[in-house]
Amino acid sequence: MKRLSRRRFLTGSGAIAGAALLPGESRAAVGAAPPSYDDAIAVLYDATRCIGCRSCVRACRSFNELPPEEREIEGVAFDVPTRLSEDNWTVIQLYRQEGSDGQPAGADPRWSFVKKNCMHCNVPACVSVCPVAALQKTDAGAVVYYEDRCIGCRYCMLACPYQVPRYQWVDRMPRVRKCNWNRACVKACPVGALQEGSRAEMIAEAHRRIDESPQRYVDHVYGEHEAGGASYLILAGVSHAKLGLPSLPTRLRSTYAEPILKSIPGLIIGLGLFLGGLYRMEGRRRAVEAEREERAGKETGP
Amino acid sequence: MTTTSPQVPTIRLLFSVLVLIAVSLGVYRFYAGLGAATNLNDAFPWGLWIGFDMLCGVALAAGGFVLAGTVHIFGLKKYEPFVRPAIVTALLGYVLAIIGLLMDLGRPWAIWHPITMWQPHSVMFEVAWCVMLYTTVLFLEFLPVVFERLKLVRALRAIRRVMIVFIMMGIILSTMHQSSLGSLFVMMGHRLHGLWFTPMLPVLFLISAVAVGVAMVIFEGLLSGVIFGHRYPARLLGDLAQSLPPILGIYLGLRLMDLNARGALGLLVENSFESWAFIVENLVGAFIPGTLLLSARIRYDRSKLFWCVLAVIAGVVMNRLNVSLVGMMASSPTGYIPSWMEVLITAGVIAGGLLVLSVMIQTLPIRRTPERA
Ligand code: SF4
Ligand code: SF4
Ligand code: SF4
């Protein structure tokens, strides 16, 4: 257990204020280095290999028994999920720069597919904010949801920096919905754009690909360091920001709340002592006053 | 001199109608789901019920711990007549916030889960415990009023003996709870507008809660004088209002320092909806009333004092709504305007609270200073 230092207690909020102003690299000043989950299972998605066939999306649907998002196009119904929703736990989106059609990825990186789903963060904001541990990070790397615990406060939705968790809004017993790391999608991919292995292996593999063909990739493994790292890693030929992936500091977001919560025991003890002391001082003054009054009463009395 | 204003029965009838409407809409909300009754969606998961019922309800209840502390810990006995009304208001405020929370939670039947399913890394966990414990403490602080009414002399004497413990617990829990509601938003840097998002939010929430606690007590004192005819001396109300300028001054100073430290002062002049919302919130809600109340002529004049404390209350309400709703608009592709059902349910909850309060004022010894035992 970490000892609550006097300075920490006194400057609780000041320390947080200071921490927020530090650049991303100095996260060590705020909390311990994030766990690496090196041996946990990670999935590497290579956007430059993806052909946008959506086999992964279909596999996810059938594995998790999720209904399709149907839309009719010329009288024929298609399953066309466009963004994450209570029934779309993973989606394939296409980024296209104005005026570019049909060139293959790699040759001219002006367009790219991107597969979106829960990142399964190493230190997930959703897990850290959930008041009843309805979201938990397993040792295998997955961030899983236990509906029997959930109270439906939806704080997880607001805290996730990738805005992943979705809600069953029109439901009498609503649940939070998101990818639960079954990885049915990985097995379904026909071209090896999705690959799974230990996190250390996948990160090494990603860097190997970048080193081998630097002209094909943006030199960044998304999910290696973002907000403390994740189990879902994304390689792309187009900058990740263009694909709608937020650029996040390496520093853990959960560390913002941590010093505040850690200052609470000190606050309780300190405030308790302070109030108790004040009350006793007050009581003594009252006693003195009462005595004086009494004496005054005796003197003027019969 | 307790002449009740003749409009009271009519207003009570109106409020009862509002409560009935809210109850039926509440039934519909549980039958059809949150999405059917509210305008909440995946991009905007918290709306009016959290922003107003919860955040404002709890802030406006701050008078309970502020007055109890002022009188019983700091020993400023002359404010004793305000303590009971403040505690009753606080108790009602919390009960209303809990009703709002029950409306808002997706699985309200699981509301007790934080008792057994611990996750102490979560601010929401702290909030849940504070709500439970402080509502209990408020109830205990309120019990003497009931005992007095029922003439339970022995129970009254027993509870008086331990009352100071409840009062201290109440102050500690309130400090934690008021600030933790601000801490909730410390995790939302990616969503909340830079004018409001700061790691200082818990401190700012606490200070503004103290200010609005005092303002609410004065506001209520003035209002119940008009409605129920028992007036507090203008002298006493004005003296209490003297505490507002320094509190608001510290609050504004901290906010400016914080904006400056984060390099966010430029956001003040970006001429956006957010920047104007921020300016109005702080000018109308803190700067103007804080400055005006420095003048004794304004402090000791009932109607001028009334407008000043009303501005302070409005300022804190604006602040909570800005943090939870306005400041979140820009980051959400859908935006959010509360549905008419959300508004009517909130209105019904408030009307219900006022109804209970007005009945309590007439039937319980709230406006009386407790007899010395
Ligand atoms: S991406 Fe969001 S929902 Fe998924 S683990 Fe990270 S914080 Fe949780
Ligand atoms: S909605 Fe459920 S899973 Fe999400 S934070 Fe609240 S209790 Fe946890
Ligand atoms: S199955 Fe593979 S190639 Fe097809 S869309 Fe999914 S990731 Fe891309």
XYZ file of C-alpha atoms and ligand atoms in Angstrom:
699
model
C 0.000 0.000 0.000
C 1.236 3.404 -0.870
C 1.568 5.771 2.007
C -0.374 8.974 1.727
C 2.257 11.602 2.146
C 1.532 14.796 3.975
C 2.390 16.829 0.939
C 0.025 14.808 -1.221
C -2.758 15.396 1.245
C -2.172 19.113 1.566
C -1.724 19.772 -2.105
C -4.106 17.112 -3.372
C -5.839 19.295 -5.898
C -2.751 21.335 -6.609
C -0.890 18.183 -7.554
C -3.586 17.225 -10.009
C -3.643 20.677 -11.470
C 0.097 20.466 -11.927
C -0.038 16.983 -13.371
C -2.500 18.018 -16.029
C -0.143 20.692 -17.221
C 2.774 18.344 -17.675
C 3.550 17.034 -21.142
C 2.543 13.490 -21.984
C 5.969 11.992 -21.350
C 6.032 12.756 -17.651
C 3.288 10.343 -16.740
C 5.615 8.693 -14.225
C 5.126 11.770 -12.089
C 1.446 10.970 -11.779
C 1.231 7.239 -11.438
C 3.097 4.036 -12.085
C 3.920 3.087 -15.661
C 0.962 1.348 -17.299
C 0.983 -2.441 -17.284
C 2.154 -3.712 -20.647
C 0.017 -6.862 -20.992
C 2.884 -8.212 -23.114
C 1.608 -11.783 -22.893
C -2.054 -10.968 -23.276
C -3.740 -11.645 -26.595
C -3.624 -8.732 -29.015
C -5.105 -8.304 -32.474
C -3.206 -6.487 -35.195
C -5.361 -4.894 -37.903
C -3.476 -3.909 -41.028
C -5.616 -1.408 -42.932
C -3.379 -1.637 -45.995
C -4.242 -5.335 -46.353
C -7.964 -4.940 -45.691
C -10.204 -5.293 -48.766
C -13.365 -4.109 -46.990
C -15.251 -7.376 -47.506
C -16.924 -7.119 -44.065
C -16.569 -10.844 -43.399
C -15.382 -9.837 -39.939
C -18.558 -7.870 -39.322
C -20.703 -10.837 -40.334
C -18.723 -13.215 -38.165
C -19.220 -10.869 -35.218
C -22.951 -10.769 -35.907
C -23.414 -14.508 -36.005
C -21.113 -15.249 -33.070
C -22.807 -12.719 -30.792
C -26.286 -13.164 -32.312
C -26.647 -9.524 -33.281
C -29.320 -8.469 -35.797
C -28.197 -6.874 -39.081
C -28.667 -3.184 -39.761
C -30.720 -3.541 -42.899
C -31.211 -0.935 -45.551
C -32.912 -1.409 -48.880
C -30.971 -0.494 -51.976
C -32.974 -0.855 -55.188
C -35.381 -3.226 -53.521
C -32.674 -5.472 -52.082
C -31.930 -5.507 -48.381
C -28.292 -5.154 -47.371
C -26.613 -5.229 -44.004
C -24.890 -1.847 -44.010
C -23.595 -0.948 -40.593
C -21.924 2.455 -40.718
C -21.005 3.169 -37.141
C -20.793 1.428 -33.798
C -24.172 0.888 -32.168
C -25.856 -1.423 -29.702
C -25.917 -4.083 -32.444
C -22.769 -3.116 -34.326
C -19.852 -4.037 -32.119
C -17.445 -3.696 -35.010
C -17.736 -1.740 -38.248
C -15.641 -1.243 -41.367
C -15.483 2.385 -42.413
C -13.919 3.864 -45.540
C -11.889 7.026 -45.537
C -11.556 8.621 -48.957
C -9.800 11.842 -49.789
C -11.645 14.081 -52.258
C -11.094 13.177 -55.893
C -9.538 9.757 -55.482
C -11.314 6.651 -56.680
C -10.354 3.107 -56.825
C -6.598 3.158 -56.375
C -5.347 0.287 -54.264
C -4.056 1.071 -50.813
C -0.333 1.334 -50.617
C 0.116 2.559 -54.171
C -1.531 5.829 -53.328
C -2.607 6.219 -49.730
C -5.462 8.584 -50.383
C -8.053 6.151 -49.157
C -8.210 3.433 -46.552
C -10.569 1.128 -44.756
C -10.581 1.119 -41.007
C -12.057 -1.425 -38.635
C -13.467 0.142 -35.489
C -14.261 -1.640 -32.262
C -13.378 -1.533 -28.587
C -9.616 -1.092 -28.173
C -9.434 -3.285 -25.054
C -7.182 -0.775 -23.366
C -4.427 -1.837 -20.978
C -5.772 0.562 -18.393
C -9.339 1.088 -19.583
C -11.068 4.312 -18.609
C -14.392 2.474 -18.712
C -13.196 -0.025 -16.113
C -11.745 2.622 -13.840
C -14.957 4.691 -13.750
C -17.502 1.902 -13.368
C -18.794 2.127 -9.773
C -19.691 -1.551 -9.482
C -16.961 -3.258 -11.536
C -19.437 -4.270 -14.220
C -16.576 -3.787 -16.663
C -13.390 -5.680 -15.919
C -10.048 -6.222 -17.579
C -9.077 -9.879 -17.643
C -5.505 -11.125 -17.533
C -5.985 -12.303 -21.114
C -6.367 -8.661 -22.128
C -10.118 -8.546 -22.747
C -12.352 -5.851 -21.266
C -15.599 -7.646 -20.502
C -19.023 -6.543 -19.305
C -21.093 -8.209 -16.583
C -24.681 -7.122 -16.957
C -25.716 -8.559 -13.574
C -23.565 -5.958 -11.858
C -24.351 -2.925 -14.053
C -26.588 -0.192 -12.627
C -26.893 1.658 -15.927
C -25.242 4.931 -14.942
C -23.565 5.197 -18.383
C -20.429 6.775 -16.928
C -18.377 4.278 -18.968
C -19.790 5.754 -22.178
C -18.692 9.243 -21.188
C -15.266 8.241 -19.933
C -14.089 6.051 -22.831
C -11.723 8.217 -24.882
C -12.669 6.291 -28.042
C -16.405 6.662 -27.327
C -16.940 2.950 -27.788
C -19.589 1.707 -25.289
C -23.141 1.896 -26.639
C -26.458 1.591 -24.886
C -29.745 -0.207 -25.472
C -31.821 2.931 -25.267
C -35.168 1.420 -26.118
C -35.153 -1.482 -23.744
C -36.739 -2.128 -20.385
C -33.632 -3.895 -19.094
C -30.925 -2.085 -21.000
C -27.325 -3.209 -21.209
C -24.084 -1.574 -22.227
C -22.976 -3.072 -25.542
C -19.494 -3.364 -26.951
C -16.999 -5.860 -28.375
C -16.226 -8.584 -25.844
C -13.031 -9.884 -27.487
C -14.323 -13.180 -28.850
C -12.218 -12.509 -31.936
C -14.572 -14.325 -34.281
C -13.598 -11.588 -36.721
C -9.942 -12.654 -36.819
C -10.761 -16.167 -37.992
C -13.161 -14.810 -40.607
C -10.728 -12.505 -42.391
C -9.871 -14.039 -45.790
C -6.747 -11.959 -46.467
C -4.953 -11.885 -43.133
C -5.644 -8.230 -42.441
C -6.458 -9.350 -38.918
C -3.944 -11.352 -36.971
C -3.788 -12.375 -33.341
C -0.935 -13.278 -31.017
C 0.676 -12.102 -27.838
C 0.805 -8.336 -27.528
C 4.606 -8.265 -27.576
C 4.665 -10.378 -30.757
C 2.055 -8.269 -32.500
C 3.841 -5.029 -31.696
C 7.116 -6.485 -32.973
C 5.349 -7.726 -36.106
C 3.830 -4.309 -36.723
C 7.192 -2.571 -36.452
C 8.742 -5.205 -38.702
C 6.172 -4.451 -41.406
C 6.796 -0.720 -41.101
C 10.554 -1.246 -41.345
C 10.196 -3.568 -44.339
C 8.029 -1.239 -46.389
C 8.209 2.255 -44.934
C 6.513 3.752 -48.023
C 3.425 1.624 -47.412
C 2.773 2.619 -43.794
C 2.455 5.625 -41.580
C 5.206 5.107 -39.015
C 2.910 4.630 -36.048
C 1.418 1.576 -34.378
C -1.898 2.885 -33.115
C -2.707 1.336 -29.755
C 0.889 0.717 -28.723
C 1.016 3.740 -26.431
C -2.337 5.535 -26.799
C -3.740 6.272 -23.341
C -1.495 3.635 -21.831
C -1.721 1.136 -24.695
C -4.366 -1.268 -25.943
C -4.843 -4.862 -27.067
C -6.147 -3.779 -30.469
C -3.421 -2.424 -32.728
C -3.940 -0.575 -35.995
C -1.465 -0.173 -38.865
C -2.462 2.119 -41.714
C -1.187 3.880 -44.805
C -3.186 7.008 -44.009
C -2.692 9.045 -40.871
C -4.751 7.608 -38.035
C -6.340 10.948 -37.314
C -7.880 10.930 -40.802
C -9.381 7.536 -40.062
C -11.248 9.082 -37.151
C -9.001 7.656 -34.455
C -8.420 10.222 -31.720
C -4.831 11.218 -31.034
C -4.432 10.570 -27.349
C -1.664 11.302 -24.887
C 0.354 8.356 -23.611
C -0.581 9.414 -20.125
C -3.421 7.445 -18.583
C -6.626 9.333 -18.284
C -7.616 7.452 -15.184
C -4.701 9.081 -13.399
C -6.629 12.355 -13.364
C -9.137 10.972 -10.898
C -6.666 8.883 -8.963
C -4.971 11.596 -6.872
C -8.379 13.012 -6.047
C -9.634 9.672 -4.789
C -6.418 9.017 -2.906
C -6.748 12.290 -1.044
C -10.081 11.224 0.450
C -8.885 9.280 3.524
C -6.665 12.241 4.395
C -9.564 14.588 3.847
C -11.816 12.611 6.169
C -9.234 12.381 8.940
C -8.019 15.940 8.567
C -11.442 17.476 8.379
C -12.654 15.316 11.270
C -9.795 16.458 13.507
C -10.255 20.058 12.463
C -13.982 20.105 13.136
C -13.566 18.230 16.387
C -10.917 20.691 17.547
C -13.037 23.672 16.618
C -16.009 22.244 18.420
C -14.009 21.665 21.600
C -12.585 25.161 21.522
C -16.061 26.463 20.998
C -17.326 24.350 23.886
C -14.672 25.704 26.237
C -15.598 29.255 25.330
C -19.218 28.452 25.972
C -18.399 26.983 29.374
C -16.398 30.066 30.348
C -19.239 32.297 29.263
C -21.790 30.292 31.189
C -19.632 30.449 34.290
C -19.241 34.189 33.994
C -22.960 34.605 33.613
C -23.581 32.450 36.646
C -21.144 34.432 38.727
C -22.711 37.671 37.563
C -26.083 36.256 38.511
C -24.868 35.389 42.039
C -23.365 38.807 42.608
C -26.509 40.664 41.676
C -28.761 38.057 43.272
C -30.191 38.262 46.758
C -47.884 36.472 13.040
C -48.372 33.544 10.715
C -50.776 34.573 8.016
C -50.532 32.274 5.065
C -50.832 33.903 1.678
C -54.261 33.275 0.054
C -52.751 31.880 -3.167
C -51.290 28.882 -1.375
C -54.170 26.424 -2.031
C -54.233 27.282 -5.754
C -50.498 26.851 -6.101
C -50.676 23.559 -4.238
C -53.341 22.327 -6.638
C -51.209 23.316 -9.619
C -48.188 21.549 -8.155
C -50.241 18.431 -7.484
C -51.261 18.341 -11.139
C -47.607 18.615 -12.153
C -46.729 15.743 -9.827
C -49.481 13.570 -11.309
C -48.287 14.271 -14.844
C -44.724 13.407 -13.841
C -45.815 10.161 -12.212
C -47.624 8.991 -15.341
C -44.697 10.006 -17.545
C -42.399 8.179 -15.147
C -44.445 5.020 -15.613
C -44.123 5.440 -19.371
C -40.352 5.930 -19.082
C -39.981 2.593 -17.276
C -42.377 0.840 -19.616
C -40.920 2.065 -22.909
C -37.283 2.643 -21.981
C -35.012 5.630 -21.624
C -34.700 6.258 -25.344
C -38.451 6.560 -25.792
C -38.930 9.136 -23.060
C -35.731 11.153 -23.390
C -33.582 12.672 -26.112
C -30.502 10.900 -24.785
C -28.416 8.882 -27.220
C -25.058 7.175 -27.564
C -23.329 10.470 -28.293
C -25.032 12.244 -25.385
C -25.576 9.781 -22.552
C -26.226 12.235 -19.684
C -28.914 14.866 -19.932
C -31.252 17.003 -17.886
C -31.829 14.478 -15.104
C -28.155 14.302 -14.253
C -27.405 17.943 -15.103
C -30.323 19.446 -13.238
C -31.955 16.986 -10.842
C -28.694 15.512 -9.623
C -26.041 18.228 -9.927
C -28.241 21.227 -9.145
C -30.385 19.372 -6.595
C -27.332 18.446 -4.558
C -25.695 21.872 -4.925
C -28.854 23.665 -3.801
C -28.992 21.372 -0.780
C -25.605 22.611 0.428
C -27.253 25.021 2.878
C -27.772 22.118 5.261
C -24.133 21.448 5.986
C -23.025 25.073 5.657
C -25.505 26.316 8.259
C -25.082 23.360 10.602
C -21.338 23.974 10.547
C -21.632 27.725 10.993
C -23.873 27.407 14.014
C -22.760 24.240 15.756
C -19.050 24.091 14.958
C -18.068 27.722 14.505
C -20.520 28.718 17.216
C -22.254 31.622 15.442
C -25.430 31.003 17.396
C -27.353 33.930 16.017
C -27.920 32.001 12.801
C -29.572 29.133 14.658
C -33.061 29.955 13.278
C -31.803 29.079 9.788
C -30.483 25.632 10.625
C -33.706 23.677 10.636
C -35.137 25.077 7.409
C -31.761 24.495 5.795
C -31.654 20.864 6.894
C -35.208 20.207 5.788
C -34.456 21.760 2.391
C -31.291 19.693 2.104
C -33.105 16.483 2.954
C -35.730 17.244 0.324
C -33.041 18.215 -2.189
C -31.345 14.869 -1.732
C -34.553 12.878 -1.933
C -35.369 14.687 -5.171
C -31.893 14.062 -6.554
C -32.354 10.368 -5.772
C -35.707 10.313 -7.559
C -34.041 11.963 -10.553
C -31.296 9.350 -10.390
C -33.826 6.506 -10.287
C -35.385 7.962 -13.430
C -32.037 8.233 -15.129
C -30.397 4.929 -14.235
C -30.845 2.279 -16.884
C -31.203 -0.398 -14.219
C -32.578 1.423 -11.183
C -33.458 -1.803 -9.388
C -29.710 -2.381 -9.092
C -29.104 0.964 -7.404
C -27.966 -0.778 -4.218
C -25.121 -2.595 -5.989
C -22.387 -0.171 -4.851
C -23.045 -1.370 -1.284
C -21.741 -4.859 -1.993
C -19.953 -4.535 -5.346
C -17.019 -2.321 -4.552
C -14.913 -0.471 -7.075
C -13.174 2.251 -5.081
C -11.206 3.538 -8.092
C -14.410 5.049 -9.395
C -15.556 8.554 -8.532
C -19.085 7.344 -9.175
C -18.585 4.812 -6.398
C -17.700 7.640 -4.029
C -20.721 9.606 -5.222
C -23.012 6.640 -4.609
C -21.761 6.167 -1.057
C -21.950 9.874 -0.274
C -25.556 10.026 -1.476
C -26.538 7.055 0.681
C -24.688 8.107 3.825
C -25.466 11.791 3.677
C -29.169 11.236 3.060
C -29.183 9.037 6.162
C -27.315 11.659 8.176
C -29.699 14.369 6.995
C -32.601 12.237 8.096
C -31.026 11.839 11.539
C -30.405 15.581 11.717
C -34.061 16.096 10.843
C -35.439 13.638 13.424
C -35.436 16.090 16.379
C -38.043 18.131 14.526
C -40.308 15.111 14.390
C -39.581 14.125 17.995
C -40.385 17.631 19.127
C -43.668 17.577 17.300
C -44.591 14.200 18.794
C -43.355 15.328 22.210
C -40.998 12.376 22.593
C -38.939 14.025 25.268
C -36.647 11.147 26.060
C -35.829 10.344 22.431
C -35.231 14.008 21.836
C -32.754 14.223 24.684
C -30.945 11.098 23.512
C -30.549 12.275 19.934
C -29.446 15.752 21.027
C -26.573 14.201 22.909
C -25.098 12.557 19.786
C -26.211 15.230 17.336
C -22.769 16.798 17.087
C -21.410 13.550 15.644
C -24.041 13.587 12.904
C -23.285 17.215 12.204
C -19.589 16.530 11.778
C -20.253 13.486 9.624
C -22.614 15.603 7.574
C -19.964 18.218 6.935
C -17.337 15.660 5.956
C -19.720 13.759 3.682
C -20.954 16.962 2.058
C -17.435 18.162 1.395
C -16.718 14.849 -0.283
C -19.960 14.677 -2.168
C -20.081 18.248 -3.474
C -16.517 17.975 -4.733
C -16.877 14.468 -6.121
C -19.682 15.593 -8.399
C -17.051 17.833 -9.972
C -14.505 15.017 -10.014
C -16.918 12.999 -12.167
C -16.104 15.304 -15.059
C -12.364 15.155 -14.568
C -12.427 11.993 -16.698
C -14.051 13.798 -19.604
C -11.306 15.977 -20.979
C -12.020 14.612 -24.445
C -15.641 15.717 -24.268
C -15.934 18.798 -22.085
C -15.198 22.265 -23.449
C -11.905 23.800 -22.330
C -13.583 26.630 -20.448
C -15.046 24.194 -17.930
C -12.781 21.200 -18.074
C -10.121 21.454 -15.407
C -8.652 19.112 -12.810
C -9.742 21.826 -10.359
C -13.421 20.957 -10.928
C -13.869 19.306 -7.501
C -12.566 22.424 -5.725
C -14.718 24.727 -7.827
C -17.810 22.596 -7.256
C -17.255 22.670 -3.504
C -16.759 26.436 -3.260
C -19.729 27.234 -5.463
C -21.840 24.817 -3.422
C -20.977 26.703 -0.232
C -21.961 29.973 -1.911
C -25.243 28.624 -3.211
C -25.953 26.993 0.137
C -25.865 30.375 1.840
C -27.824 31.981 -0.991
C -30.524 29.321 -0.810
C -30.994 29.799 2.928
C -31.452 33.550 2.481
C -33.701 33.029 -0.528
C -35.883 30.625 1.377
C -35.985 32.862 4.427
C -37.177 35.800 2.343
C -39.697 33.744 0.420
C -41.245 31.965 3.372
C -41.607 35.378 5.004
C -43.800 36.436 2.109
C -45.730 33.180 1.791
C -46.166 32.027 5.368
C -45.760 35.293 7.167
C -42.953 34.481 9.583
C -40.262 36.948 8.754
C -36.642 36.829 9.677
C -35.117 40.161 10.715
C -33.531 41.886 7.691
C -30.491 42.474 9.890
C -29.886 38.733 10.295
C -30.383 37.948 6.611
C -28.042 40.749 5.609
C -25.386 39.608 8.073
C -25.509 36.131 6.584
C -25.213 37.610 3.084
C -21.972 39.253 4.160
C -20.238 35.909 3.677
C -21.083 35.795 -0.024
C -18.682 38.387 -1.500
C -15.537 36.716 -0.123
C -16.678 33.221 -1.163
C -17.614 34.377 -4.654
C -14.390 36.374 -4.860
C -12.256 33.343 -4.075
C -14.304 31.316 -6.552
C -13.860 33.789 -9.395
C -10.189 34.278 -8.580
C -9.557 30.540 -8.694
C -11.382 30.204 -11.982
C -9.341 32.924 -13.626
C -6.099 31.542 -12.218
C -7.029 28.127 -13.491
C -7.913 29.393 -16.975
C -4.642 31.262 -17.072
C -2.599 28.286 -15.861
C -4.110 26.069 -18.527
C -3.536 28.719 -21.183
C -7.268 28.778 -21.834
C -7.922 32.499 -21.334
C -8.151 32.881 -25.103
C -11.274 30.720 -25.121
C -13.071 33.550 -23.326
C -12.994 35.732 -26.406
C -13.628 33.117 -29.069
C -17.167 34.524 -29.393
C -18.805 31.105 -29.433
C -21.943 29.933 -27.678
C -19.730 28.386 -25.029
C -17.711 31.527 -24.381
C -20.877 33.589 -23.912
C -22.415 30.937 -21.685
C -19.287 31.064 -19.545
C -19.243 34.850 -19.377
C -22.930 35.120 -18.472
C -22.571 32.367 -15.870
C -19.735 34.114 -14.069
C -20.822 37.706 -14.569
C -24.462 37.298 -13.599
C -23.988 34.446 -11.198
C -20.894 35.529 -9.299
C -19.288 38.845 -10.191
C -22.315 41.156 -10.142
C -24.044 39.774 -7.015
C -20.693 39.417 -5.278
C -19.883 43.065 -5.882
C -23.360 44.384 -5.092
C -23.523 42.519 -1.805
C -20.457 44.401 -0.610
C -22.752 47.371 -0.122
C -24.658 47.417 3.166
C -27.514 49.336 1.555
C -28.190 46.401 -0.743
C -27.559 43.682 1.837
C -30.076 44.967 4.346
C -32.803 45.713 1.805
C -35.086 42.711 1.443
C -35.953 43.039 -2.228
C -32.426 43.941 -3.377
C -31.016 41.093 -1.340
C -33.586 38.807 -2.929
C -32.407 39.596 -6.457
C -28.773 39.167 -5.494
C -29.187 35.728 -3.969
C -31.400 34.724 -6.865
C -28.537 35.635 -9.206
C -26.119 33.512 -7.174
C -28.502 30.560 -7.328
C -28.993 31.045 -11.074
C -25.229 31.245 -11.497
C -24.622 27.883 -9.870
C -27.490 26.283 -11.791
C -25.988 27.669 -15.001
C -22.589 26.352 -13.989
C -23.839 22.814 -13.427
C -25.800 22.844 -16.669
C -22.834 24.276 -18.542
C -20.528 21.563 -17.254
C -22.932 18.726 -17.911
C -24.791 19.882 -21.036
C -23.591 23.046 -22.791
C -19.912 22.185 -22.506
C -20.567 18.745 -24.002
C -22.411 19.945 -27.107
C -19.436 20.666 -29.314
C -17.922 17.214 -28.889
C -21.158 15.413 -29.678
C -22.261 15.014 -33.290
C -25.926 14.915 -32.323
C -26.217 17.611 -29.671
C -29.005 17.440 -27.111
C -32.137 19.288 -26.174
C -34.188 17.694 -23.397
C -37.461 16.133 -24.521
C -40.740 17.524 -23.171
C -41.092 14.401 -21.052
C -37.716 14.955 -19.414
C -38.664 18.563 -18.677
C -42.090 17.676 -17.284
C -40.733 14.892 -15.089
C -38.125 17.269 -13.684
C -40.824 19.906 -13.149
C -42.990 17.348 -11.375
C -40.134 16.318 -9.107
C -39.507 19.953 -8.131
C -43.217 20.612 -7.628
C -43.446 17.543 -5.419
C -40.561 18.790 -3.316
C -42.062 22.235 -2.851
C -45.404 20.691 -1.998
C -43.907 18.533 0.730
C -41.864 21.474 1.988
C -44.895 23.750 2.260
C -46.853 21.131 4.187
C -43.911 20.477 6.476
C -43.464 24.172 7.222
C -47.072 24.359 8.382
C -47.203 21.171 10.408
C -43.724 20.725 11.886
C -41.796 22.992 14.247
C -39.297 24.004 11.558
C -39.431 27.747 11.837
C -38.897 27.648 15.568
C -35.532 27.647 17.266
C -35.291 24.416 19.209
C -36.002 24.839 22.886
C -32.894 24.481 24.961
C -32.960 21.130 26.684
S -11.835 1.437 -25.876
Fe -13.228 2.330 -24.401
S -14.667 0.696 -23.961
Fe -12.891 -0.286 -24.914
S -11.561 -0.858 -23.190
Fe -10.881 1.165 -23.860
S -12.009 2.576 -22.521
Fe -13.076 0.600 -22.398
S -23.348 1.835 -17.178
Fe -22.927 -0.122 -16.159
S -20.944 -0.740 -16.988
Fe -21.157 1.433 -17.455
S -20.161 2.495 -15.749
Fe -22.329 2.347 -15.228
S -22.516 0.470 -14.021
Fe -20.535 0.364 -15.086
S -12.660 -9.610 -42.929
Fe -10.569 -8.826 -43.118
S -10.464 -7.948 -45.182
Fe -12.635 -8.292 -44.742
S -13.280 -6.294 -43.911
Fe -12.726 -7.537 -42.155
S -10.591 -7.021 -41.784
Fe -11.057 -6.282 -43.852
